[in-house]
PDB file of C-alpha atoms in Angstrom:
ATOM      1  CA  LEU F  12     -33.039 110.913  67.480  1.00 85.00           C
ATOM      2  CA  GLN F  13     -30.321 110.640  70.123  1.00 91.00           C
ATOM      3  CA  GLU F  14     -32.839 109.666  72.814  1.00 95.00           C
ATOM      4  CA  LEU F  15     -34.246 106.935  70.585  1.00 94.00           C
ATOM      5  CA  LEU F  16     -30.762 105.635  69.797  1.00 94.00           C
ATOM      6  CA  GLN F  17     -29.857 105.461  73.489  1.00 95.00           C
ATOM      7  CA  LEU F  18     -33.062 103.578  74.279  1.00 96.00           C
ATOM      8  CA  LEU F  19     -32.477 101.094  71.471  1.00 96.00           C
ATOM      9  CA  LYS F  20     -28.796 100.647  72.386  1.00 96.00           C
ATOM     10  CA  SER F  21     -29.800  99.615  75.893  1.00 96.00           C
ATOM     11  CA  ARG F  22     -31.635  96.597  74.436  1.00 97.00           C
ATOM     12  CA  PHE F  23     -30.065  95.933  71.032  1.00 97.00           C
ATOM     13  CA  ASN F  24     -26.782  96.166  69.140  1.00 97.00           C
ATOM     14  CA  VAL F  25     -27.398  99.365  67.121  1.00 95.00           C
ATOM     15  CA  THR F  26     -25.333 101.105  64.457  1.00 91.00           C
ATOM     16  CA  CYS F  27     -26.444 104.471  63.087  1.00 90.00           C
ATOM     17  CA  ASN F  28     -25.250 105.552  59.635  1.00 89.00           C
ATOM     18  CA  GLU F  29     -25.731 109.216  58.780  1.00 92.00           C
ATOM     19  CA  GLY F  30     -25.555 110.743  55.326  1.00 95.00           C
ATOM     20  CA  VAL F  31     -27.100 107.768  53.531  1.00 96.00           C
ATOM     21  CA  SER F  32     -29.984 107.434  51.084  1.00 95.00           C
ATOM     22  CA  LEU F  33     -32.482 104.627  50.532  1.00 96.00           C
ATOM     23  CA  TYR F  34     -33.551 103.928  46.954  1.00 94.00           C
ATOM     24  CA  THR F  35     -36.420 101.609  46.073  1.00 96.00           C
ATOM     25  CA  ILE F  36     -36.860 100.590  42.430  1.00 94.00           C
ATOM     26  CA  ARG F  37     -39.747  98.477  41.193  1.00 96.00           C
ATOM     27  CA  HIS F  38     -39.350  96.521  37.945  1.00 95.00           C
ATOM     28  CA  PHE F  39     -35.607  97.235  37.964  1.00 93.00           C
ATOM     29  CA  ASP F  40     -33.079  96.272  35.316  1.00 92.00           C
ATOM     30  CA  GLU F  41     -29.283  96.218  35.199  1.00 89.00           C
ATOM     31  CA  LYS F  42     -29.185  99.731  33.715  1.00 92.00           C
ATOM     32  CA  ALA F  43     -31.057 101.137  36.729  1.00 88.00           C
ATOM     33  CA  ILE F  44     -28.691  99.361  39.121  1.00 86.00           C
ATOM     34  CA  ALA F  45     -25.618 100.651  37.286  1.00 88.00           C
ATOM     35  CA  SER F  46     -26.866 104.241  37.409  1.00 89.00           C
ATOM     36  CA  LEU F  47     -27.189 104.091  41.209  1.00 85.00           C
ATOM     37  CA  GLN F  48     -23.884 102.296  41.709  1.00 85.00           C
ATOM     38  CA  ASN F  49     -21.984 104.951  39.766  1.00 88.00           C
ATOM     39  CA  GLY F  50     -20.271 107.215  42.293  1.00 87.00           C
ATOM     40  CA  HIS F  51     -21.948 105.693  45.358  1.00 89.00           C
ATOM     41  CA  GLU F  52     -20.835 103.224  47.990  1.00 92.00           C
ATOM     42  CA  ILE F  53     -23.530 100.564  48.407  1.00 92.00           C
ATOM     43  CA  LEU F  54     -23.969  99.738  52.085  1.00 93.00           C
ATOM     44  CA  LEU F  55     -26.953  97.401  51.747  1.00 94.00           C
ATOM     45  CA  GLU F  56     -28.718  95.715  48.840  1.00 94.00           C
ATOM     46  CA  GLN F  57     -31.974  93.788  48.990  1.00 97.00           C
ATOM     47  CA  ARG F  58     -33.559  92.203  45.921  1.00 95.00           C
ATOM     48  CA  GLY F  59     -36.934  90.656  45.436  1.00 95.00           C
ATOM     49  CA  LYS F  60     -38.570  89.407  42.249  1.00 94.00           C
ATOM     50  CA  GLU F  61     -39.631  92.871  41.133  1.00 95.00           C
ATOM     51  CA  THR F  62     -38.183  95.271  43.715  1.00 96.00           C
ATOM     52  CA  LEU F  63     -34.652  96.417  44.503  1.00 95.00           C
ATOM     53  CA  GLN F  64     -33.690  98.435  47.577  1.00 97.00           C
ATOM     54  CA  LEU F  65     -30.276 100.035  47.990  1.00 95.00           C
ATOM     55  CA  VAL F  66     -28.827 102.008  50.876  1.00 95.00           C
ATOM     56  CA  VAL F  67     -26.019 104.137  49.461  1.00 94.00           C
ATOM     57  CA  LYS F  68     -23.540 106.641  50.813  1.00 92.00           C
TER      58      LYS F  68
END
């Protein structure tokens, strides 16, 4: 992983976050969102019509 990060950093502005999880929920509702938000720090949220993705720490 370190070699890949060094290669990418030579061409791009890269930030690596360790200890995170990616959750993908299809056909989500507010109850599903609340259950993931409880006790987690949301670093990134992406919503589509039927799909929600959260990166949490």
